[in-house]
Amino acid sequence: MALPPEFHEIAQRVNNWGRWGAQDEIGTLNLITGEVVRAAAATVRSGRRVPLALPLEQDGVQTGMIPGRVNPLHTMVAVNLEMFGPGTVATSDDAVTMGLQAATHWDALPHVSHSGRIYNGRPADSITAHSRSAFNGIDKARHIVSRGVLLDVARAMGTDGRLAGDHAVTPEDLEAAEELAGTAVRAGDIVLVRTGQIRQYLAGDKHGYAFPSPGLSIRCPEWFHARDVAAVTNDTLVFEIFPPEIEDLWLGVHALDLVEMGMLQGQNWNLEELSEACAEEGRYEFLLAATPEPFVGGTGAPVAPVAVL
């Protein structure tokens, strides 16, 4: 089924192909300049550190809805092994098998494609089973440190902590949260959008967390593009509203963000403690460190982000 005309119209307006040259593989991360990082460091006042990652555990957020995206299977391969002989120092080692997007993660630019293309016009068939992604892999995002801005949409809308499952977060919602934050989103920022949906998972309802779920509207990419946002994350499994707001347009926001804009997006970020911390301190900007694990050619990778207020 062809993508609807509305999608292609938005795609033309947000397209960044060639903006940073024909060889570019990091997209909007180019907006995180040294000046942006220095300004981000200046937001640190109390030194309060807030972790944003979910635990990596076998009973994680994945339900089997996404084929092959398995929760971490953590096994011990050595337990107190005296490798160099009896009485020597013993070692314990472990190994893990997991989907790279199993828990808190970044989606890399080649995570989705449309019309046979990935970011910067490269062919989608440059992703293969044996060589992974030849271009735009998550390993190209070598350092992600910038000013983070929490847009606490759930708090701004005065809910009891979580948006309704059928709520599409609109640009108007983002602006209401921006007003609550008391700071304007600017070029090079990483925007963290809180819906409160992850409360479902934290309460033990992983199926309710997955579906139905609030998430970003297809109208949001233009808002991020206009502000030159470097990356966007939220606290849901799918990132965009699920089921979609436009019938049969599945993962349309993914395609606009990753393919057209070249903008990383993150999912399953736990923003609950951060929401409380920002409300207590009366500010919603902070230094964010969120460099992914550098899997070569990966279409995504786990991350353990930390916000420093």
GROMACS .gro file of C-alpha atoms in nm:
model
  309
    1MET     CA    1   0.000   0.000   0.000
    2ALA     CA    2   0.147   0.335  -0.105
    3LEU     CA    3   0.222   0.599   0.154
    4PRO     CA    4  -0.046   0.873   0.149
    5PRO     CA    5   0.011   1.213  -0.016
    6GLU     CA    6   0.005   1.381   0.328
    7PHE     CA    7   0.315   1.187   0.428
    8HIS     CA    8   0.506   1.287   0.115
    9GLU     CA    9   0.410   1.653   0.161
   10ILE     CA   10   0.553   1.657   0.513
   11ALA     CA   11   0.858   1.463   0.396
   12GLN     CA   12   0.941   1.734   0.143
   13ARG     CA   13   0.919   2.003   0.411
   14VAL     CA   14   1.147   1.828   0.663
   15ASN     CA   15   1.398   1.661   0.431
   16ASN     CA   16   1.764   1.714   0.526
   17TRP     CA   17   1.932   1.507   0.254
   18GLY     CA   18   2.250   1.680   0.145
   19ARG     CA   19   2.227   1.950   0.415
   20TRP     CA   20   2.558   1.837   0.568
   21GLY     CA   21   2.703   1.696   0.247
   22ALA     CA   22   2.653   1.386   0.037
   23GLN     CA   23   2.875   1.174   0.264
   24ASP     CA   24   2.700   1.264   0.591
   25GLU     CA   25   2.594   0.971   0.812
   26ILE     CA   26   2.486   1.139   1.138
   27GLY     CA   27   2.213   1.380   1.031
   28THR     CA   28   2.089   1.621   1.294
   29LEU     CA   29   2.363   1.521   1.539
   30ASN     CA   30   2.567   1.770   1.335
   31LEU     CA   31   2.370   2.037   1.521
   32ILE     CA   32   2.543   1.946   1.849
   33THR     CA   33   2.838   2.180   1.815
   34GLY     CA   34   3.108   2.260   2.069
   35GLU     CA   35   2.920   2.579   2.153
   36VAL     CA   36   2.601   2.380   2.216
   37VAL     CA   37   2.787   2.143   2.451
   38ARG     CA   38   2.946   2.430   2.644
   39ALA     CA   39   2.602   2.585   2.692
   40ALA     CA   40   2.467   2.246   2.801
   41ALA     CA   41   2.740   2.213   3.065
   42ALA     CA   42   2.640   2.553   3.201
   43THR     CA   43   2.294   2.419   3.291
   44VAL     CA   44   2.443   2.204   3.570
   45ARG     CA   45   2.369   2.367   3.907
   46SER     CA   46   2.290   2.113   4.176
   47GLY     CA   47   2.483   1.821   4.026
   48ARG     CA   48   2.178   1.600   4.077
   49ARG     CA   49   2.208   1.293   3.854
   50VAL     CA   50   1.901   1.113   3.723
   51PRO     CA   51   1.930   0.778   3.542
   52LEU     CA   52   1.682   0.729   3.257
   53ALA     CA   53   1.732   0.365   3.154
   54LEU     CA   54   1.515   0.066   3.231
   55PRO     CA   55   1.691  -0.236   3.382
   56LEU     CA   56   1.812  -0.490   3.127
   57GLU     CA   57   1.628  -0.803   3.237
   58GLN     CA   58   1.467  -1.109   3.087
   59ASP     CA   59   1.121  -0.999   3.201
   60GLY     CA   60   1.156  -0.672   3.010
   61VAL     CA   61   0.928  -0.458   2.797
   62GLN     CA   62   0.921  -0.685   2.491
   63THR     CA   63   0.609  -0.898   2.457
   64GLY     CA   64   0.680  -1.079   2.129
   65MET     CA   65   0.479  -0.824   1.929
   66ILE     CA   66   0.796  -0.733   1.737
   67PRO     CA   67   0.948  -1.051   1.587
   68GLY     CA   68   1.302  -1.123   1.700
   69ARG     CA   69   1.325  -0.830   1.942
   70VAL     CA   70   1.391  -1.038   2.250
   71ASN     CA   71   1.441  -0.929   2.607
   72PRO     CA   72   1.795  -0.986   2.741
   73LEU     CA   73   1.886  -1.349   2.805
   74HIS     CA   74   2.167  -1.316   3.059
   75THR     CA   75   2.378  -1.625   3.127
   76MET     CA   76   2.693  -1.697   3.326
   77VAL     CA   77   2.978  -1.848   3.125
   78ALA     CA   78   3.222  -1.867   3.416
   79VAL     CA   79   3.159  -1.865   3.791
   80ASN     CA   80   3.458  -1.817   4.022
   81LEU     CA   81   3.682  -1.993   3.770
   82GLU     CA   82   4.045  -2.027   3.882
   83MET     CA   83   4.160  -1.991   3.523
   84PHE     CA   84   4.532  -1.996   3.601
   85GLY     CA   85   4.525  -2.288   3.841
   86PRO     CA   86   4.411  -2.378   4.194
   87GLY     CA   87   4.451  -2.097   4.445
   88THR     CA   88   4.484  -1.824   4.181
   89VAL     CA   89   4.253  -1.527   4.139
   90ALA     CA   90   3.913  -1.650   4.023
   91THR     CA   91   3.699  -1.480   3.760
   92SER     CA   92   3.330  -1.474   3.677
   93ASP     CA   93   3.209  -1.381   3.328
   94ASP     CA   94   2.868  -1.348   3.172
   95ALA     CA   95   2.716  -1.318   2.826
   96VAL     CA   96   2.392  -1.179   2.693
   97THR     CA   97   2.166  -1.226   2.392
   98MET     CA   98   1.917  -0.947   2.329
   99GLY     CA   99   1.752  -0.725   2.075
  100LEU     CA  100   1.953  -0.405   2.047
  101GLN     CA  101   1.625  -0.214   2.081
  102ALA     CA  102   1.494  -0.437   2.359
  103ALA     CA  103   1.484  -0.178   2.637
  104THR     CA  104   1.601   0.186   2.660
  105HIS     CA  105   1.762   0.254   2.323
  106TRP     CA  106   1.831   0.478   2.029
  107ASP     CA  107   1.691   0.397   1.686
  108ALA     CA  108   1.971   0.448   1.432
  109LEU     CA  109   1.897   0.621   1.102
  110PRO     CA  110   1.868   0.296   0.897
  111HIS     CA  111   1.621   0.143   1.143
  112VAL     CA  112   1.342   0.213   0.893
  113SER     CA  113   1.332   0.284   0.521
  114HIS     CA  114   1.067   0.391   0.276
  115SER     CA  115   1.048   0.399  -0.103
  116GLY     CA  116   1.371   0.199  -0.111
  117ARG     CA  117   1.580   0.464   0.066
  118ILE     CA  118   1.736   0.543   0.402
  119TYR     CA  119   1.875   0.877   0.524
  120ASN     CA  120   2.065   1.092   0.275
  121GLY     CA  121   1.922   0.902  -0.021
  122ARG     CA  122   2.122   0.587   0.025
  123PRO     CA  123   1.966   0.259  -0.093
  124ALA     CA  124   1.779   0.050   0.162
  125ASP     CA  125   1.943  -0.264   0.022
  126SER     CA  126   2.273  -0.142   0.169
  127ILE     CA  127   2.139  -0.315   0.483
  128THR     CA  128   2.205  -0.689   0.462
  129ALA     CA  129   2.177  -0.986   0.694
  130HIS     CA  130   2.552  -1.048   0.701
  131SER     CA  131   2.707  -0.701   0.683
  132ARG     CA  132   2.435  -0.512   0.872
  133SER     CA  133   2.396  -0.148   0.764
  134ALA     CA  134   2.673  -0.021   0.539
  135PHE     CA  135   2.574   0.341   0.606
  136ASN     CA  136   2.440   0.550   0.895
  137GLY     CA  137   2.491   0.275   1.157
  138ILE     CA  138   2.460   0.355   1.525
  139ASP     CA  139   2.840   0.337   1.561
  140LYS     CA  140   2.857   0.665   1.368
  141ALA     CA  141   2.692   0.839   1.667
  142ARG     CA  142   3.024   0.841   1.853
  143HIS     CA  143   2.927   1.086   2.125
  144ILE     CA  144   2.586   1.219   2.221
  145VAL     CA  145   2.613   1.488   2.486
  146SER     CA  146   2.400   1.800   2.469
  147ARG     CA  147   2.142   2.010   2.647
  148GLY     CA  148   1.839   1.799   2.727
  149VAL     CA  149   1.496   1.958   2.761
  150LEU     CA  150   1.213   1.764   2.923
  151LEU     CA  151   0.880   1.845   2.761
  152ASP     CA  152   0.654   1.699   3.027
  153VAL     CA  153   0.334   1.684   2.824
  154ALA     CA  154   0.150   1.473   3.081
  155ARG     CA  155   0.223   1.723   3.360
  156ALA     CA  156   0.147   2.023   3.137
  157MET     CA  157  -0.194   1.876   3.054
  158GLY     CA  158  -0.275   1.824   3.420
  159THR     CA  159  -0.336   1.450   3.395
  160ASP     CA  160  -0.309   1.209   3.686
  161GLY     CA  161   0.028   1.102   3.550
  162ARG     CA  162  -0.040   0.941   3.212
  163LEU     CA  163  -0.193   1.049   2.884
  164ALA     CA  164  -0.484   0.849   2.744
  165GLY     CA  165  -0.389   0.559   2.519
  166ASP     CA  166  -0.541   0.727   2.214
  167HIS     CA  167  -0.370   1.064   2.265
  168ALA     CA  168  -0.156   1.188   1.975
  169VAL     CA  169   0.097   1.439   2.110
  170THR     CA  170   0.066   1.746   1.889
  171PRO     CA  171   0.288   2.052   1.835
  172GLU     CA  172   0.040   2.243   2.050
  173ASP     CA  173   0.101   1.993   2.332
  174LEU     CA  174   0.476   2.036   2.291
  175GLU     CA  175   0.437   2.413   2.316
  176ALA     CA  176   0.229   2.381   2.632
  177ALA     CA  177   0.505   2.165   2.782
  178GLU     CA  178   0.766   2.413   2.660
  179GLU     CA  179   0.580   2.689   2.846
  180LEU     CA  180   0.577   2.473   3.160
  181ALA     CA  181   0.950   2.416   3.116
  182GLY     CA  182   1.017   2.788   3.103
  183THR     CA  183   1.277   2.748   2.831
  184ALA     CA  184   1.254   2.750   2.454
  185VAL     CA  185   1.376   2.447   2.261
  186ARG     CA  186   1.674   2.554   2.051
  187ALA     CA  187   1.915   2.419   1.790
  188GLY     CA  188   2.117   2.119   1.904
  189ASP     CA  189   1.888   2.028   2.193
  190ILE     CA  190   1.779   1.673   2.270
  191VAL     CA  191   1.409   1.678   2.350
  192LEU     CA  192   1.262   1.425   2.593
  193VAL     CA  193   0.882   1.397   2.564
  194ARG     CA  194   0.704   1.253   2.866
  195THR     CA  195   0.362   1.094   2.819
  196GLY     CA  196   0.364   0.895   3.144
  197GLN     CA  197   0.290   0.576   2.947
  198ILE     CA  198   0.585   0.392   3.101
  199ARG     CA  199   0.393   0.387   3.428
  200GLN     CA  200   0.199   0.098   3.278
  201TYR     CA  201   0.514  -0.107   3.248
  202LEU     CA  202   0.650  -0.004   3.586
  203ALA     CA  203   0.318  -0.119   3.738
  204GLY     CA  204   0.361  -0.461   3.579
  205ASP     CA  205   0.133  -0.427   3.275
  206LYS     CA  206   0.369  -0.472   2.981
  207HIS     CA  207   0.088  -0.546   2.736
  208GLY     CA  208  -0.098  -0.231   2.840
  209TYR     CA  209   0.227  -0.040   2.801
  210ALA     CA  210   0.263  -0.158   2.441
  211PHE     CA  211  -0.091  -0.111   2.314
  212PRO     CA  212  -0.279   0.116   2.289
  213SER     CA  213  -0.024   0.387   2.350
  214PRO     CA  214  -0.004   0.764   2.330
  215GLY     CA  215   0.282   0.898   2.124
  216LEU     CA  216   0.396   1.161   1.881
  217SER     CA  217   0.166   1.284   1.607
  218ILE     CA  218   0.278   1.289   1.245
  219ARG     CA  219   0.261   1.667   1.280
  220CYS     CA  220   0.551   1.675   1.529
  221PRO     CA  221   0.847   1.622   1.291
  222GLU     CA  222   0.786   1.966   1.137
  223TRP     CA  223   0.799   2.120   1.485
  224PHE     CA  224   1.132   1.953   1.557
  225HIS     CA  225   1.267   2.045   1.214
  226ALA     CA  226   1.176   2.411   1.259
  227ARG     CA  227   1.371   2.421   1.587
  228ASP     CA  228   1.670   2.222   1.459
  229VAL     CA  229   1.637   1.962   1.733
  230ALA     CA  230   1.927   1.713   1.739
  231ALA     CA  231   1.734   1.408   1.867
  232VAL     CA  232   1.404   1.316   2.033
  233THR     CA  233   1.314   1.053   2.290
  234ASN     CA  234   1.006   0.947   2.481
  235ASP     CA  235   0.872   0.700   2.735
  236THR     CA  236   0.677   0.465   2.509
  237LEU     CA  237   0.744   0.139   2.327
  238VAL     CA  238   0.654   0.253   1.974
  239PHE     CA  239   0.746   0.626   1.998
  240GLU     CA  240   0.456   0.750   1.788
  241ILE     CA  241   0.088   0.704   1.868
  242PHE     CA  242  -0.009   0.339   1.832
  243PRO     CA  243  -0.236   0.248   1.654
  244PRO     CA  244  -0.156   0.533   1.410
  245GLU     CA  245  -0.369   0.843   1.376
  246ILE     CA  246  -0.387   0.801   0.996
  247GLU     CA  247  -0.530   0.466   0.895
  248ASP     CA  248  -0.267   0.225   0.758
  249LEU     CA  249   0.017   0.478   0.799
  250TRP     CA  250   0.231   0.262   1.025
  251LEU     CA  251   0.558   0.411   1.154
  252GLY     CA  252   0.510   0.731   0.958
  253VAL     CA  253   0.681   0.940   1.229
  254HIS     CA  254   0.973   0.696   1.227
  255ALA     CA  255   1.013   0.746   0.853
  256LEU     CA  256   0.998   1.125   0.876
  257ASP     CA  257   1.242   1.146   1.167
  258LEU     CA  258   1.496   0.882   1.067
  259VAL     CA  259   1.482   0.872   0.688
  260GLU     CA  260   1.389   1.228   0.591
  261MET     CA  261   1.538   1.435   0.873
  262GLY     CA  262   1.823   1.209   0.978
  263MET     CA  263   1.719   1.254   1.342
  264LEU     CA  264   1.778   0.981   1.599
  265GLN     CA  265   1.484   0.886   1.818
  266GLY     CA  266   1.483   0.702   2.147
  267GLN     CA  267   1.224   0.479   2.310
  268ASN     CA  268   1.154   0.319   2.648
  269TRP     CA  269   1.323   0.605   2.834
  270ASN     CA  270   1.210   0.616   3.196
  271LEU     CA  271   1.128   0.982   3.254
  272GLU     CA  272   0.936   0.943   3.582
  273GLU     CA  273   1.217   1.032   3.823
  274LEU     CA  274   1.329   1.311   3.592
  275SER     CA  275   0.977   1.455   3.588
  276GLU     CA  276   0.976   1.475   3.967
  277ALA     CA  277   1.330   1.616   3.981
  278CYS     CA  278   1.254   1.889   3.727
  279ALA     CA  279   0.932   1.985   3.905
  280GLU     CA  280   1.114   2.002   4.240
  281GLU     CA  281   1.398   2.215   4.105
  282GLY     CA  282   1.169   2.430   3.890
  283ARG     CA  283   1.373   2.384   3.572
  284TYR     CA  284   1.352   2.144   3.283
  285GLU     CA  285   1.692   2.183   3.114
  286PHE     CA  286   1.998   1.977   3.200
  287LEU     CA  287   2.317   1.824   3.067
  288LEU     CA  288   2.230   1.494   2.898
  289ALA     CA  289   2.485   1.220   2.835
  290ALA     CA  290   2.338   0.950   2.609
  291THR     CA  291   2.602   0.785   2.389
  292PRO     CA  292   2.481   0.451   2.250
  293GLU     CA  293   2.681   0.130   2.253
  294PRO     CA  294   2.882   0.142   1.926
  295PHE     CA  295   2.759  -0.169   1.747
  296VAL     CA  296   2.913  -0.142   1.400
  297GLY     CA  297   2.638  -0.118   1.139
  298GLY     CA  298   2.369  -0.143   1.405
  299THR     CA  299   2.019  -0.017   1.331
  300GLY     CA  300   1.986   0.070   1.698
  301ALA     CA  301   2.162   0.024   2.030
  302PRO     CA  302   2.098   0.020   2.402
  303VAL     CA  303   2.183   0.330   2.600
  304ALA     CA  304   2.199   0.421   2.969
  305PRO     CA  305   2.129   0.796   2.964
  306VAL     CA  306   2.194   1.024   3.258
  307ALA     CA  307   2.052   1.372   3.310
  308VAL     CA  308   2.262   1.606   3.525
  309LEU     CA  309   2.076   1.903   3.674
   0.00000   0.00000   0.00000
